[in-house]
Amino acid sequence: QVQLVESGGGLVQAGGSLRLSCAASGRTFSSYAMGWFRQAPENEREFVAAISWSGRNTYYADSVKGRFTISRDNAKKTVYLQMNSLKPEDTAVYRCAAREMTPDRAVVNARSYDYWGQGTQVTVSS
């Protein structure tokens, strides 16, 4: 069992930056692929970024590529999402997710994840 807790959300002006954190507890974090997803009101859940258990492999949605960076610190059991050049359309609840993963791959499909955090609100004003 893995528990995930996100933090770092808030209100920021367009063009600003935020860094989200997702702290994990429970079983061995270093064997888990991790992902970030977001959901805005009246929108479906959307993939944002994913990272493999080693951190060597990452994958991004086209909408955030070049602006967001996913990373992880396995010693701290934490995954990060650095968000730069934020836009109003980035406004959403951001959730992290975990999946125990033997191949060192980033996982894009939300249905493949086993554990989810509660989320943190990110609001970008224009």
mmCIF file of N, CA and C in Angstrom:
data_model
loop_
_atom_site.group_PDB
_atom_site.id
_atom_site.type_symbol
_atom_site.label_atom_id
_atom_site.label_comp_id
_atom_site.label_asym_id
_atom_site.label_seq_id
_atom_site.Cartn_x
_atom_site.Cartn_y
_atom_site.Cartn_z
ATOM 1 N N GLN A 1 0.843 -1.190 0.000
ATOM 2 C CA GLN A 1 0.000 0.000 0.000
ATOM 3 C C GLN A 1 0.878 1.241 0.000
ATOM 4 N N VAL A 2 0.496 2.226 -0.791
ATOM 5 C CA VAL A 2 1.227 3.486 -0.887
ATOM 6 C C VAL A 2 0.259 4.627 -0.625
ATOM 7 N N GLN A 3 0.658 5.541 0.236
ATOM 8 C CA GLN A 3 -0.126 6.760 0.456
ATOM 9 C C GLN A 3 0.609 7.927 -0.186
ATOM 10 N N LEU A 4 -0.141 8.761 -0.874
ATOM 11 C CA LEU A 4 0.443 9.887 -1.604
ATOM 12 C C LEU A 4 -0.187 11.192 -1.121
ATOM 13 N N VAL A 5 0.643 12.179 -0.863
ATOM 14 C CA VAL A 5 0.157 13.482 -0.416
ATOM 15 C C VAL A 5 0.825 14.567 -1.247
ATOM 16 N N GLU A 6 0.001 15.331 -1.961
ATOM 17 C CA GLU A 6 0.514 16.419 -2.786
ATOM 18 C C GLU A 6 0.567 17.720 -1.988
ATOM 19 N N SER A 7 1.469 18.599 -2.400
ATOM 20 C CA SER A 7 1.565 19.931 -1.822
ATOM 21 C C SER A 7 2.186 20.855 -2.846
ATOM 22 N N GLY A 8 2.114 22.153 -2.566
ATOM 23 C CA GLY A 8 2.775 23.132 -3.423
ATOM 24 C C GLY A 8 1.864 23.899 -4.354
ATOM 25 N N GLY A 9 0.587 23.548 -4.368
ATOM 26 C CA GLY A 9 -0.331 24.288 -5.213
ATOM 27 C C GLY A 9 -0.596 25.684 -4.673
ATOM 28 N N GLY A 10 -1.315 26.471 -5.460
ATOM 29 C CA GLY A 10 -1.643 27.819 -5.016
ATOM 30 C C GLY A 10 -2.103 28.686 -6.158
ATOM 31 N N LEU A 11 -2.133 29.994 -5.888
ATOM 32 C CA LEU A 11 -2.553 30.980 -6.877
ATOM 33 C C LEU A 11 -1.313 31.691 -7.409
ATOM 34 N N VAL A 12 -1.191 31.766 -8.713
ATOM 35 C CA VAL A 12 -0.029 32.405 -9.332
ATOM 36 C C VAL A 12 -0.486 33.143 -10.582
ATOM 37 N N GLN A 13 0.219 34.205 -10.924
ATOM 38 C CA GLN A 13 -0.104 34.939 -12.146
ATOM 39 C C GLN A 13 0.446 34.211 -13.370
ATOM 40 N N ALA A 14 -0.183 34.457 -14.498
ATOM 41 C CA ALA A 14 0.293 33.878 -15.750
ATOM 42 C C ALA A 14 1.766 34.248 -15.960
ATOM 43 N N GLY A 15 2.535 33.264 -16.392
ATOM 44 C CA GLY A 15 3.966 33.460 -16.567
ATOM 45 C C GLY A 15 4.785 33.069 -15.360
ATOM 46 N N GLY A 16 4.127 32.830 -14.249
ATOM 47 C CA GLY A 16 4.813 32.465 -13.021
ATOM 48 C C GLY A 16 5.138 30.984 -12.949
ATOM 49 N N SER A 17 5.654 30.588 -11.787
ATOM 50 C CA SER A 17 6.088 29.209 -11.585
ATOM 51 C C SER A 17 5.578 28.656 -10.260
ATOM 52 N N LEU A 18 5.419 27.362 -10.220
ATOM 53 C CA LEU A 18 5.112 26.632 -8.998
ATOM 54 C C LEU A 18 5.840 25.297 -9.061
ATOM 55 N N ARG A 19 6.158 24.762 -7.888
ATOM 56 C CA ARG A 19 6.693 23.402 -7.828
ATOM 57 C C ARG A 19 5.790 22.566 -6.948
ATOM 58 N N LEU A 20 5.212 21.542 -7.529
ATOM 59 C CA LEU A 20 4.396 20.611 -6.782
ATOM 60 C C LEU A 20 5.256 19.465 -6.269
ATOM 61 N N SER A 21 4.889 18.977 -5.094
ATOM 62 C CA SER A 21 5.555 17.814 -4.513
ATOM 63 C C SER A 21 4.522 16.746 -4.215
ATOM 64 N N CYS A 22 4.953 15.521 -4.303
ATOM 65 C CA CYS A 22 4.099 14.381 -3.963
ATOM 66 C C CYS A 22 4.929 13.464 -3.079
ATOM 67 N N ALA A 23 4.587 13.439 -1.796
ATOM 68 C CA ALA A 23 5.320 12.625 -0.835
ATOM 69 C C ALA A 23 4.626 11.281 -0.670
ATOM 70 N N ALA A 24 5.411 10.227 -0.730
ATOM 71 C CA ALA A 24 4.871 8.874 -0.625
ATOM 72 C C ALA A 24 5.279 8.235 0.685
ATOM 73 N N SER A 25 4.420 7.399 1.181
ATOM 74 C CA SER A 25 4.745 6.602 2.365
ATOM 75 C C SER A 25 4.255 5.185 2.111
ATOM 76 N N GLY A 26 4.787 4.270 2.875
ATOM 77 C CA GLY A 26 4.368 2.896 2.700
ATOM 78 C C GLY A 26 5.483 2.054 2.113
ATOM 79 N N ARG A 27 5.151 1.288 1.099
ATOM 80 C CA ARG A 27 6.100 0.355 0.527
ATOM 81 C C ARG A 27 7.188 1.061 -0.266
ATOM 82 N N THR A 28 8.095 0.306 -0.809
ATOM 83 C CA THR A 28 9.284 0.831 -1.459
ATOM 84 C C THR A 28 8.939 1.763 -2.604
ATOM 85 N N PHE A 29 9.227 3.022 -2.424
ATOM 86 C CA PHE A 29 8.887 4.037 -3.410
ATOM 87 C C PHE A 29 9.685 3.859 -4.690
ATOM 88 N N SER A 30 10.919 3.425 -4.562
ATOM 89 C CA SER A 30 11.811 3.377 -5.722
ATOM 90 C C SER A 30 11.391 2.355 -6.770
ATOM 91 N N SER A 31 10.431 1.499 -6.471
ATOM 92 C CA SER A 31 9.969 0.526 -7.461
ATOM 93 C C SER A 31 8.715 0.992 -8.189
ATOM 94 N N TYR A 32 8.302 2.230 -7.919
ATOM 95 C CA TYR A 32 7.044 2.730 -8.463
ATOM 96 C C TYR A 32 7.260 3.736 -9.579
ATOM 97 N N ALA A 33 6.570 3.516 -10.687
ATOM 98 C CA ALA A 33 6.442 4.568 -11.685
ATOM 99 C C ALA A 33 5.453 5.602 -11.151
ATOM 100 N N MET A 34 5.704 6.865 -11.461
ATOM 101 C CA MET A 34 4.876 7.948 -10.922
ATOM 102 C C MET A 34 4.355 8.834 -12.051
ATOM 103 N N GLY A 35 3.201 9.405 -11.812
ATOM 104 C CA GLY A 35 2.637 10.303 -12.810
ATOM 105 C C GLY A 35 1.906 11.460 -12.173
ATOM 106 N N TRP A 36 1.752 12.513 -12.952
ATOM 107 C CA TRP A 36 0.924 13.659 -12.567
ATOM 108 C C TRP A 36 -0.218 13.782 -13.570
ATOM 109 N N PHE A 37 -1.408 14.011 -13.030
ATOM 110 C CA PHE A 37 -2.595 14.229 -13.829
ATOM 111 C C PHE A 37 -3.288 15.480 -13.315
ATOM 112 N N ARG A 38 -4.174 16.043 -14.127
ATOM 113 C CA ARG A 38 -4.912 17.217 -13.677
ATOM 114 C C ARG A 38 -6.345 17.148 -14.192
ATOM 115 N N GLN A 39 -7.193 17.857 -13.483
ATOM 116 C CA GLN A 39 -8.595 17.918 -13.882
ATOM 117 C C GLN A 39 -9.143 19.288 -13.536
ATOM 118 N N ALA A 40 -9.619 19.979 -14.555
ATOM 119 C CA ALA A 40 -10.276 21.262 -14.375
ATOM 120 C C ALA A 40 -11.775 21.033 -14.290
ATOM 121 N N PRO A 41 -12.502 21.981 -13.694
ATOM 122 C CA PRO A 41 -13.959 21.823 -13.587
ATOM 123 C C PRO A 41 -14.580 21.572 -14.955
ATOM 124 N N GLU A 42 -15.459 20.618 -15.007
ATOM 125 C CA GLU A 42 -16.208 20.266 -16.219
ATOM 126 C C GLU A 42 -15.325 19.670 -17.309
ATOM 127 N N ASN A 43 -14.075 19.351 -16.970
ATOM 128 C CA ASN A 43 -13.185 18.688 -17.928
ATOM 129 C C ASN A 43 -12.860 17.287 -17.448
ATOM 130 N N GLU A 44 -12.444 16.458 -18.376
ATOM 131 C CA GLU A 44 -12.000 15.117 -18.006
ATOM 132 C C GLU A 44 -10.574 15.184 -17.436
ATOM 133 N N ARG A 45 -10.213 14.148 -16.707
ATOM 134 C CA ARG A 45 -8.862 14.042 -16.191
ATOM 135 C C ARG A 45 -7.870 13.984 -17.352
ATOM 136 N N GLU A 46 -6.761 14.670 -17.192
ATOM 137 C CA GLU A 46 -5.797 14.816 -18.279
ATOM 138 C C GLU A 46 -4.411 14.421 -17.809
ATOM 139 N N PHE A 47 -3.718 13.648 -18.599
ATOM 140 C CA PHE A 47 -2.332 13.299 -18.301
ATOM 141 C C PHE A 47 -1.452 14.531 -18.421
ATOM 142 N N VAL A 48 -0.499 14.669 -17.491
ATOM 143 C CA VAL A 48 0.428 15.803 -17.523
ATOM 144 C C VAL A 48 1.866 15.322 -17.759
ATOM 145 N N ALA A 49 2.342 14.442 -16.884
ATOM 146 C CA ALA A 49 3.734 13.991 -16.993
ATOM 147 C C ALA A 49 3.892 12.683 -16.239
ATOM 148 N N ALA A 50 4.898 11.905 -16.636
ATOM 149 C CA ALA A 50 5.170 10.629 -15.982
ATOM 150 C C ALA A 50 6.664 10.392 -15.924
ATOM 151 N N ILE A 51 7.065 9.585 -14.932
ATOM 152 C CA ILE A 51 8.482 9.279 -14.749
ATOM 153 C C ILE A 51 8.629 7.826 -14.331
ATOM 154 N N SER A 52 9.638 7.172 -14.843
ATOM 155 C CA SER A 52 9.880 5.772 -14.504
ATOM 156 C C SER A 52 10.488 5.654 -13.115
ATOM 157 N N TRP A 53 10.566 4.430 -12.600
ATOM 158 C CA TRP A 53 11.027 4.265 -11.223
ATOM 159 C C TRP A 53 12.457 4.742 -11.035
ATOM 160 N N SER A 54 13.283 4.638 -12.068
ATOM 161 C CA SER A 54 14.673 5.076 -11.929
ATOM 162 C C SER A 54 14.826 6.582 -12.124
ATOM 163 N N GLY A 55 13.838 7.188 -12.763
ATOM 164 C CA GLY A 55 13.935 8.601 -13.108
ATOM 165 C C GLY A 55 14.555 8.845 -14.459
ATOM 166 N N ARG A 56 15.020 7.779 -15.111
ATOM 167 C CA ARG A 56 15.719 7.952 -16.395
ATOM 168 C C ARG A 56 14.762 8.217 -17.553
ATOM 169 N N ASN A 57 13.523 7.797 -17.411
ATOM 170 C CA ASN A 57 12.569 7.933 -18.502
ATOM 171 C C ASN A 57 11.416 8.818 -18.077
ATOM 172 N N THR A 58 11.109 9.797 -18.891
ATOM 173 C CA THR A 58 10.006 10.713 -18.616
ATOM 174 C C THR A 58 9.169 10.886 -19.879
ATOM 175 N N TYR A 59 7.953 11.357 -19.654
ATOM 176 C CA TYR A 59 7.048 11.592 -20.785
ATOM 177 C C TYR A 59 6.122 12.740 -20.404
ATOM 178 N N TYR A 60 5.835 13.601 -21.378
ATOM 179 C CA TYR A 60 5.024 14.792 -21.111
ATOM 180 C C TYR A 60 3.886 14.928 -22.108
ATOM 181 N N ALA A 61 2.801 15.510 -21.634
ATOM 182 C CA ALA A 61 1.739 15.910 -22.544
ATOM 183 C C ALA A 61 2.252 17.044 -23.420
ATOM 184 N N ASP A 62 1.781 17.104 -24.640
ATOM 185 C CA ASP A 62 2.229 18.158 -25.550
ATOM 186 C C ASP A 62 1.946 19.546 -24.984
ATOM 187 N N SER A 63 0.862 19.655 -24.246
ATOM 188 C CA SER A 63 0.444 20.963 -23.738
ATOM 189 C C SER A 63 1.402 21.536 -22.697
ATOM 190 N N VAL A 64 2.235 20.686 -22.102
ATOM 191 C CA VAL A 64 3.146 21.164 -21.042
ATOM 192 C C VAL A 64 4.609 20.981 -21.410
ATOM 193 N N LYS A 65 4.866 20.326 -22.523
ATOM 194 C CA LYS A 65 6.250 20.045 -22.917
ATOM 195 C C LYS A 65 7.034 21.343 -23.061
ATOM 196 N N GLY A 66 8.217 21.371 -22.473
ATOM 197 C CA GLY A 66 9.043 22.564 -22.514
ATOM 198 C C GLY A 66 8.772 23.541 -21.397
ATOM 199 N N ARG A 67 7.675 23.367 -20.679
ATOM 200 C CA ARG A 67 7.335 24.258 -19.555
ATOM 201 C C ARG A 67 7.386 23.536 -18.219
ATOM 202 N N PHE A 68 6.998 22.262 -18.199
ATOM 203 C CA PHE A 68 6.948 21.477 -16.962
ATOM 204 C C PHE A 68 8.078 20.452 -16.955
ATOM 205 N N THR A 69 8.561 20.147 -15.755
ATOM 206 C CA THR A 69 9.584 19.119 -15.595
ATOM 207 C C THR A 69 9.223 18.221 -14.423
ATOM 208 N N ILE A 70 9.186 16.928 -14.689
ATOM 209 C CA ILE A 70 8.937 15.956 -13.625
ATOM 210 C C ILE A 70 10.275 15.382 -13.179
ATOM 211 N N SER A 71 10.411 15.175 -11.882
ATOM 212 C CA SER A 71 11.630 14.585 -11.337
ATOM 213 C C SER A 71 11.273 13.830 -10.067
ATOM 214 N N ARG A 72 12.225 13.078 -9.554
ATOM 215 C CA ARG A 72 11.963 12.319 -8.330
ATOM 216 C C ARG A 72 13.232 12.193 -7.509
ATOM 217 N N ASP A 73 13.023 12.047 -6.216
ATOM 218 C CA ASP A 73 14.112 11.784 -5.279
ATOM 219 C C ASP A 73 13.704 10.542 -4.507
ATOM 220 N N ASN A 74 14.256 9.410 -4.879
ATOM 221 C CA ASN A 74 13.828 8.150 -4.264
ATOM 222 C C ASN A 74 14.241 8.070 -2.796
ATOM 223 N N ALA A 75 15.307 8.715 -2.431
ATOM 224 C CA ALA A 75 15.717 8.707 -1.025
ATOM 225 C C ALA A 75 14.699 9.461 -0.164
ATOM 226 N N LYS A 76 14.078 10.486 -0.726
ATOM 227 C CA LYS A 76 13.072 11.261 0.001
ATOM 228 C C LYS A 76 11.659 10.778 -0.277
ATOM 229 N N LYS A 77 11.525 9.775 -1.149
ATOM 230 C CA LYS A 77 10.211 9.234 -1.505
ATOM 231 C C LYS A 77 9.288 10.338 -2.012
ATOM 232 N N THR A 78 9.811 11.162 -2.879
ATOM 233 C CA THR A 78 9.061 12.312 -3.352
ATOM 234 C C THR A 78 9.235 12.476 -4.851
ATOM 235 N N VAL A 79 8.143 12.829 -5.519
ATOM 236 C CA VAL A 79 8.191 13.194 -6.921
ATOM 237 C C VAL A 79 7.763 14.652 -7.037
ATOM 238 N N TYR A 80 8.377 15.346 -7.987
ATOM 239 C CA TYR A 80 8.152 16.772 -8.137
ATOM 240 C C TYR A 80 7.609 17.094 -9.527
ATOM 241 N N LEU A 81 6.898 18.206 -9.603
ATOM 242 C CA LEU A 81 6.495 18.744 -10.891
ATOM 243 C C LEU A 81 6.818 20.232 -10.876
ATOM 244 N N GLN A 82 7.881 20.598 -11.565
ATOM 245 C CA GLN A 82 8.240 22.007 -11.698
ATOM 246 C C GLN A 82 7.460 22.587 -12.863
ATOM 247 N N MET A 83 6.689 23.618 -12.588
ATOM 248 C CA MET A 83 5.820 24.217 -13.596
ATOM 249 C C MET A 83 6.247 25.666 -13.830
ATOM 250 N N ASN A 84 6.707 25.939 -15.017
ATOM 251 C CA ASN A 84 7.142 27.283 -15.401
ATOM 252 C C ASN A 84 6.240 27.828 -16.500
ATOM 253 N N SER A 85 6.315 29.132 -16.698
ATOM 254 C CA SER A 85 5.530 29.793 -17.756
ATOM 255 C C SER A 85 4.068 29.361 -17.697
ATOM 256 N N LEU A 86 3.516 29.425 -16.517
ATOM 257 C CA LEU A 86 2.147 28.953 -16.323
ATOM 258 C C LEU A 86 1.144 29.797 -17.081
ATOM 259 N N LYS A 87 0.092 29.127 -17.542
ATOM 260 C CA LYS A 87 -0.974 29.766 -18.310
ATOM 261 C C LYS A 87 -2.303 29.560 -17.588
ATOM 262 N N PRO A 88 -3.273 30.434 -17.835
ATOM 263 C CA PRO A 88 -4.588 30.234 -17.196
ATOM 264 C C PRO A 88 -5.174 28.848 -17.483
ATOM 265 N N GLU A 89 -4.893 28.296 -18.642
ATOM 266 C CA GLU A 89 -5.437 26.972 -18.964
ATOM 267 C C GLU A 89 -4.760 25.842 -18.196
ATOM 268 N N ASP A 90 -3.736 26.149 -17.418
ATOM 269 C CA ASP A 90 -3.130 25.153 -16.529
ATOM 270 C C ASP A 90 -3.897 25.031 -15.217
ATOM 271 N N THR A 91 -4.874 25.890 -15.004
ATOM 272 C CA THR A 91 -5.663 25.850 -13.774
ATOM 273 C C THR A 91 -6.401 24.528 -13.658
ATOM 274 N N ALA A 92 -6.203 23.841 -12.537
ATOM 275 C CA ALA A 92 -6.798 22.519 -12.338
ATOM 276 C C ALA A 92 -6.404 21.999 -10.959
ATOM 277 N N VAL A 93 -7.030 20.902 -10.567
ATOM 278 C CA VAL A 93 -6.549 20.116 -9.436
ATOM 279 C C VAL A 93 -5.533 19.120 -9.979
ATOM 280 N N TYR A 94 -4.345 19.134 -9.395
ATOM 281 C CA TYR A 94 -3.267 18.249 -9.824
ATOM 282 C C TYR A 94 -3.134 17.099 -8.830
ATOM 283 N N ARG A 95 -3.099 15.889 -9.376
ATOM 284 C CA ARG A 95 -2.981 14.707 -8.546
ATOM 285 C C ARG A 95 -1.792 13.863 -9.007
ATOM 286 N N CYS A 96 -1.106 13.279 -8.047
ATOM 287 C CA CYS A 96 -0.053 12.338 -8.411
ATOM 288 C C CYS A 96 -0.585 10.915 -8.270
ATOM 289 N N ALA A 97 0.073 10.007 -8.957
ATOM 290 C CA ALA A 97 -0.343 8.618 -8.968
ATOM 291 C C ALA A 97 0.887 7.721 -8.998
ATOM 292 N N ALA A 98 0.712 6.492 -8.494
ATOM 293 C CA ALA A 98 1.825 5.544 -8.400
ATOM 294 C C ALA A 98 1.404 4.170 -8.907
ATOM 295 N N ARG A 99 2.377 3.502 -9.518
ATOM 296 C CA ARG A 99 2.148 2.137 -9.981
ATOM 297 C C ARG A 99 3.442 1.357 -9.804
ATOM 298 N N GLU A 100 3.336 0.189 -9.173
ATOM 299 C CA GLU A 100 4.524 -0.654 -9.047
ATOM 300 C C GLU A 100 4.883 -1.167 -10.431
ATOM 301 N N MET A 101 6.141 -0.932 -10.827
ATOM 302 C CA MET A 101 6.502 -1.123 -12.222
ATOM 303 C C MET A 101 7.895 -1.723 -12.319
ATOM 304 N N THR A 102 7.974 -2.947 -12.829
ATOM 305 C CA THR A 102 9.284 -3.562 -12.981
ATOM 306 C C THR A 102 10.052 -3.014 -14.174
ATOM 307 N N PRO A 103 9.462 -2.978 -15.381
ATOM 308 C CA PRO A 103 10.190 -2.315 -16.475
ATOM 309 C C PRO A 103 10.371 -0.830 -16.143
ATOM 310 N N ASP A 104 11.484 -0.289 -16.552
ATOM 311 C CA ASP A 104 11.789 1.099 -16.239
ATOM 312 C C ASP A 104 11.147 2.009 -17.271
ATOM 313 N N ARG A 105 9.832 2.116 -17.194
ATOM 314 C CA ARG A 105 9.086 2.897 -18.181
ATOM 315 C C ARG A 105 8.213 3.943 -17.510
ATOM 316 N N ALA A 106 7.966 5.017 -18.213
ATOM 317 C CA ALA A 106 6.994 6.009 -17.772
ATOM 318 C C ALA A 106 5.623 5.551 -18.247
ATOM 319 N N VAL A 107 4.621 5.731 -17.427
ATOM 320 C CA VAL A 107 3.273 5.230 -17.706
ATOM 321 C C VAL A 107 2.330 6.407 -17.928
ATOM 322 N N VAL A 108 1.658 6.401 -19.072
ATOM 323 C CA VAL A 108 0.805 7.517 -19.455
ATOM 324 C C VAL A 108 -0.662 7.285 -19.092
ATOM 325 N N ASN A 109 -1.098 6.048 -19.183
ATOM 326 C CA ASN A 109 -2.512 5.728 -19.004
ATOM 327 C C ASN A 109 -2.921 5.781 -17.544
ATOM 328 N N ALA A 110 -3.907 6.615 -17.236
ATOM 329 C CA ALA A 110 -4.350 6.769 -15.843
ATOM 330 C C ALA A 110 -4.884 5.466 -15.272
ATOM 331 N N ARG A 111 -5.480 4.645 -16.111
ATOM 332 C CA ARG A 111 -6.064 3.379 -15.630
ATOM 333 C C ARG A 111 -4.991 2.408 -15.172
ATOM 334 N N SER A 112 -3.755 2.651 -15.550
ATOM 335 C CA SER A 112 -2.659 1.758 -15.162
ATOM 336 C C SER A 112 -2.149 2.026 -13.758
ATOM 337 N N TYR A 113 -2.550 3.129 -13.170
ATOM 338 C CA TYR A 113 -2.057 3.494 -11.842
ATOM 339 C C TYR A 113 -2.919 2.892 -10.736
ATOM 340 N N ASP A 114 -2.246 2.516 -9.661
ATOM 341 C CA ASP A 114 -2.915 1.834 -8.553
ATOM 342 C C ASP A 114 -3.260 2.754 -7.396
ATOM 343 N N TYR A 115 -2.462 3.787 -7.189
ATOM 344 C CA TYR A 115 -2.631 4.653 -6.022
ATOM 345 C C TYR A 115 -2.676 6.110 -6.462
ATOM 346 N N TRP A 116 -3.519 6.874 -5.759
ATOM 347 C CA TRP A 116 -3.718 8.276 -6.104
ATOM 348 C C TRP A 116 -3.707 9.145 -4.858
ATOM 349 N N GLY A 117 -3.168 10.348 -5.015
ATOM 350 C CA GLY A 117 -3.276 11.329 -3.957
ATOM 351 C C GLY A 117 -4.594 12.076 -4.057
ATOM 352 N N GLN A 118 -4.840 12.953 -3.077
ATOM 353 C CA GLN A 118 -6.094 13.711 -3.037
ATOM 354 C C GLN A 118 -6.065 14.916 -3.966
ATOM 355 N N GLY A 119 -4.895 15.410 -4.249
ATOM 356 C CA GLY A 119 -4.782 16.523 -5.178
ATOM 357 C C GLY A 119 -4.453 17.841 -4.518
ATOM 358 N N THR A 120 -3.916 18.757 -5.319
ATOM 359 C CA THR A 120 -3.627 20.109 -4.874
ATOM 360 C C THR A 120 -4.079 21.077 -5.963
ATOM 361 N N GLN A 121 -4.725 22.164 -5.549
ATOM 362 C CA GLN A 121 -5.294 23.112 -6.504
ATOM 363 C C GLN A 121 -4.218 24.063 -7.026
ATOM 364 N N VAL A 122 -4.193 24.211 -8.329
ATOM 365 C CA VAL A 122 -3.343 25.208 -8.982
ATOM 366 C C VAL A 122 -4.257 26.163 -9.740
ATOM 367 N N THR A 123 -4.136 27.450 -9.443
ATOM 368 C CA THR A 123 -4.941 28.455 -10.105
ATOM 369 C C THR A 123 -4.010 29.501 -10.713
ATOM 370 N N VAL A 124 -4.145 29.717 -12.015
ATOM 371 C CA VAL A 124 -3.306 30.675 -12.722
ATOM 372 C C VAL A 124 -4.194 31.811 -13.201
ATOM 373 N N SER A 125 -3.918 33.005 -12.720
ATOM 374 C CA SER A 125 -4.721 34.165 -13.098
ATOM 375 C C SER A 125 -4.106 34.858 -14.311
ATOM 376 N N SER A 126 -4.985 35.464 -15.111
ATOM 377 C CA SER A 126 -4.497 36.143 -16.328
ATOM 378 C C SER A 126 -4.166 37.593 -16.064
#
